C-alpha cells in the first residue's frame, strides 16, 4: 500500500495506478452529489440537456454538507452511504467520471463499470465530517439549489483524506479485508 498526494486533475493519469488500500490526499475540485442529484443528472443526460458540471475526469463526493457557521466555509461534511448511488453510477462512469468518494460497499455493476471505463472508488471516514470540512477551502452551489444540503456543490479541497477501497483493476478492499479476518 502506498500514499499519494494528488491534484484532482491528475486522477485520470493515476486511475490505473491507485490500488485498493492506498491512501490519498486530494487537492483540487470535487463535486458533492447524493441520490436526488444523481437522479436529476442522469435524467439530464438521457434528455440531452446540459449537465451541472463536466463529467469527464470529475470527482464526486457523496455528501450533503450542513450549513456553515459564521467564519466557516462549510459545515460538517461527512460521507453518505454510496450504495444509494449504485443505480446511477455506471451511467456517470461511462460518461467519464473518474473518482467517487463515499462510504460503504458498491455493487458489482458499479465495479465492472469502473474496470471497463477507468474509475476509482475511495472512502472517507464516516463520523469525521468536521475534520473533513477543514480540507474544504471554498464552496459554490452549481445546481439543484432546491435540494438544499443535497444540491450539487463545487468544493475546492486541500489535502482531503481518502482511502482507495475499489480500484480500476478489480481490487476491492471490502473483499480482501473481509477475507483477511476470516482466516
Short mmCIF file of C-alpha atoms in Angstrom, two decimals:
data_model
loop_
_atom_site.label_atom_id
_atom_site.label_comp_id
_atom_site.label_asym_id
_atom_site.label_seq_id
_atom_site.Cartn_x
_atom_site.Cartn_y
_atom_site.Cartn_z
CA UNK A 1 0.00 0.00 0.00
CA UNK A 2 1.16 3.46 -0.93
CA UNK A 3 0.26 7.06 -0.20
CA UNK A 4 -0.39 9.64 -2.93
CA UNK A 5 -0.71 13.42 -2.75
CA UNK A 6 -2.74 14.14 -5.88
CA UNK A 7 -4.42 17.06 -7.55
CA UNK A 8 -7.84 16.05 -8.86
CA UNK A 9 -6.63 16.94 -12.37
CA UNK A 10 -4.16 14.02 -12.04
CA UNK A 11 -6.77 11.37 -11.24
CA UNK A 12 -7.19 10.19 -14.84
CA UNK A 13 -3.42 9.61 -15.06
CA UNK A 14 -3.41 7.68 -11.78
CA UNK A 15 -6.70 5.78 -12.10
CA UNK A 16 -4.94 2.54 -13.11
CA UNK A 17 -2.05 3.12 -10.67
CA UNK A 18 -4.11 3.52 -7.50
CA UNK A 19 -4.74 0.23 -5.71
CA UNK A 20 -7.25 -0.81 -3.06
CA UNK A 21 -5.72 0.07 0.31
CA UNK A 22 -3.74 3.09 -0.92
CA UNK A 23 -4.27 6.36 0.92
CA UNK A 24 -4.74 9.62 -0.94
CA UNK A 25 -4.68 13.31 -0.06
CA UNK A 26 -6.69 15.12 -2.74
CA UNK A 27 -6.33 18.76 -3.66
CA UNK A 28 -8.45 20.44 -6.33
CA UNK A 29 -12.10 20.33 -7.37
CA UNK A 30 -14.62 17.83 -6.02
CA UNK A 31 -18.38 17.97 -6.58
CA UNK A 32 -20.92 16.90 -3.98
CA UNK A 33 -23.94 14.91 -5.14
CA UNK A 34 -26.26 12.46 -3.42
CA UNK A 35 -29.05 10.26 -4.77
CA UNK A 36 -31.59 13.03 -5.55
CA UNK A 37 -28.95 14.96 -7.52
CA UNK A 38 -27.77 11.79 -9.26
CA UNK A 39 -31.33 11.12 -10.41
CA UNK A 40 -31.51 14.63 -11.89
CA UNK A 41 -28.07 14.36 -13.52
CA UNK A 42 -28.92 11.04 -15.21
CA UNK A 43 -32.28 12.44 -16.36
CA UNK A 44 -30.44 15.43 -17.88
CA UNK A 45 -28.02 13.04 -19.65
CA UNK A 46 -30.89 10.99 -21.05
CA UNK A 47 -32.71 14.14 -22.23
CA UNK A 48 -29.55 15.54 -23.83
CA UNK A 49 -29.63 18.55 -21.52
CA UNK A 50 -26.55 20.34 -20.16
CA UNK A 51 -25.02 18.84 -17.02
CA UNK A 52 -24.26 20.89 -13.91
CA UNK A 53 -20.54 20.18 -14.36
CA UNK A 54 -18.21 18.48 -16.82
CA UNK A 55 -18.47 14.76 -16.05
CA UNK A 56 -15.25 13.82 -17.86
CA UNK A 57 -12.49 13.33 -15.29
CA UNK A 58 -14.67 14.64 -12.44
CA UNK A 59 -14.60 13.52 -8.81
CA UNK A 60 -17.89 13.24 -6.93
CA UNK A 61 -18.11 13.18 -3.15
CA UNK A 62 -21.31 11.61 -1.83
CA UNK A 63 -22.09 14.20 0.83
CA UNK A 64 -24.77 16.65 1.85
CA UNK A 65 -22.84 19.24 3.84
CA UNK A 66 -24.55 21.02 6.71
CA UNK A 67 -24.78 24.82 6.64
CA UNK A 68 -21.65 26.65 7.68
CA UNK A 69 -21.35 28.59 10.91
CA UNK A 70 -20.03 32.17 10.81
CA UNK A 71 -16.41 32.17 9.71
CA UNK A 72 -16.57 28.68 8.19
CA UNK A 73 -16.56 27.70 4.51
CA UNK A 74 -18.75 24.65 5.12
CA UNK A 75 -20.45 22.84 7.97
CA UNK A 76 -19.92 19.18 8.75
CA UNK A 77 -19.18 17.32 5.52
CA UNK A 78 -19.13 13.59 6.17
CA UNK A 79 -19.72 10.91 3.53
CA UNK A 80 -23.08 9.29 2.92
CA UNK A 81 -23.77 5.65 2.04
CA UNK A 82 -22.56 5.12 -1.52
CA UNK A 83 -24.85 2.20 -2.35
CA UNK A 84 -27.73 4.62 -2.88
CA UNK A 85 -25.88 5.96 -5.94
CA UNK A 86 -25.31 2.48 -7.44
CA UNK A 87 -28.30 2.67 -9.85
CA UNK A 88 -26.82 5.87 -11.35
CA UNK A 89 -23.04 5.41 -11.07
CA UNK A 90 -22.43 3.23 -14.17
CA UNK A 91 -24.01 5.88 -16.43
CA UNK A 92 -21.81 8.60 -14.93
CA UNK A 93 -18.70 6.41 -15.17
CA UNK A 94 -19.48 5.66 -18.84
CA UNK A 95 -19.57 9.42 -19.37
CA UNK A 96 -16.11 9.98 -17.90
CA UNK A 97 -16.48 10.14 -14.10
CA UNK A 98 -13.05 9.19 -12.75
CA UNK A 99 -13.50 9.19 -8.96
CA UNK A 100 -16.28 8.57 -6.45
CA UNK A 101 -15.86 9.19 -2.72
CA UNK A 102 -18.28 7.97 -0.07
CA UNK A 103 -18.63 5.15 2.41
CA UNK A 104 -19.72 1.54 2.17
CA UNK A 105 -19.79 -1.30 -0.31
CA UNK A 106 -20.65 -0.85 -4.02
CA UNK A 107 -22.44 -3.36 -6.19
CA UNK A 108 -20.88 -5.50 -8.91
CA UNK A 109 -22.26 -3.45 -11.82
CA UNK A 110 -20.52 -0.34 -10.45
CA UNK A 111 -17.24 -2.23 -10.03
CA UNK A 112 -17.46 -3.68 -13.54
CA UNK A 113 -18.08 -0.23 -14.99
CA UNK A 114 -15.12 1.13 -13.01
CA UNK A 115 -12.84 -1.51 -14.53
CA UNK A 116 -14.18 -1.07 -18.06
CA UNK A 117 -14.01 2.72 -18.16
CA UNK A 118 -11.32 3.55 -15.57
CA UNK A 119 -12.70 4.90 -12.32
CA UNK A 120 -11.69 4.61 -8.68
CA UNK A 121 -13.85 4.50 -5.56
CA UNK A 122 -12.45 6.00 -2.38
CA UNK A 123 -13.90 6.09 1.10
CA UNK A 124 -13.85 8.98 3.50
CA UNK A 125 -14.10 8.32 7.20
CA UNK A 126 -17.69 8.39 8.41
CA UNK A 127 -18.16 10.35 11.63
CA UNK A 128 -15.29 12.66 10.74
CA UNK A 129 -17.35 15.28 8.91
CA UNK A 130 -15.97 18.16 10.95
CA UNK A 131 -12.39 17.06 10.23
CA UNK A 132 -13.11 16.64 6.52
CA UNK A 133 -14.68 20.12 6.47
CA UNK A 134 -11.26 21.55 7.40
CA UNK A 135 -9.95 20.46 3.99
CA UNK A 136 -12.67 22.43 2.14
CA UNK A 137 -11.35 25.84 1.13
CA UNK A 138 -14.30 27.08 -0.96
CA UNK A 139 -17.86 26.06 -1.81
CA UNK A 140 -20.19 27.09 -4.61
CA UNK A 141 -23.67 25.70 -5.29
CA UNK A 142 -23.71 24.86 -9.01
CA UNK A 143 -27.06 23.07 -9.49
CA UNK A 144 -30.35 21.96 -7.97
CA UNK A 145 -30.44 24.56 -5.20
CA UNK A 146 -33.97 23.33 -4.42
CA UNK A 147 -32.38 20.18 -2.95
CA UNK A 148 -30.93 22.17 -0.06
CA UNK A 149 -27.98 20.40 1.55
CA UNK A 150 -28.18 17.82 -1.28
CA UNK A 151 -27.67 20.40 -4.05
CA UNK A 152 -24.64 19.93 -6.28
CA UNK A 153 -21.73 21.93 -4.91
CA UNK A 154 -18.27 22.60 -6.30
CA UNK A 155 -15.76 22.25 -3.50
CA UNK A 156 -12.17 23.32 -3.66
CA UNK A 157 -10.34 20.97 -1.34
CA UNK A 158 -6.81 20.80 0.03
CA UNK A 159 -5.39 17.57 1.46
CA UNK A 160 -8.79 15.85 1.54
CA UNK A 161 -8.07 12.44 3.14
CA UNK A 162 -9.40 9.27 1.47
CA UNK A 163 -8.66 5.56 1.14
CA UNK A 164 -8.93 3.69 -2.15
CA UNK A 165 -11.38 0.88 -1.46
CA UNK A 166 -12.16 -0.30 -5.00
CA UNK A 167 -9.73 0.21 -7.83
CA UNK A 168 -9.98 0.17 -11.63
CA UNK A 169 -8.08 -3.12 -11.85
CA UNK A 170 -10.56 -5.17 -9.81
CA UNK A 171 -9.08 -4.66 -6.35
CA UNK A 172 -11.69 -4.46 -3.62
CA UNK A 173 -10.65 -3.67 -0.06
CA UNK A 174 -14.07 -4.77 1.17
CA UNK A 175 -13.45 -8.29 -0.22
CA UNK A 176 -9.78 -8.64 0.71
CA UNK A 177 -10.26 -7.08 4.15
CA UNK A 178 -13.07 -9.49 4.96
CA UNK A 179 -11.02 -12.49 3.78
CA UNK A 180 -8.13 -11.38 5.96
CA UNK A 181 -10.28 -11.64 9.08
CA UNK A 182 -11.87 -14.96 8.13
CA UNK A 183 -8.55 -16.81 8.32
#
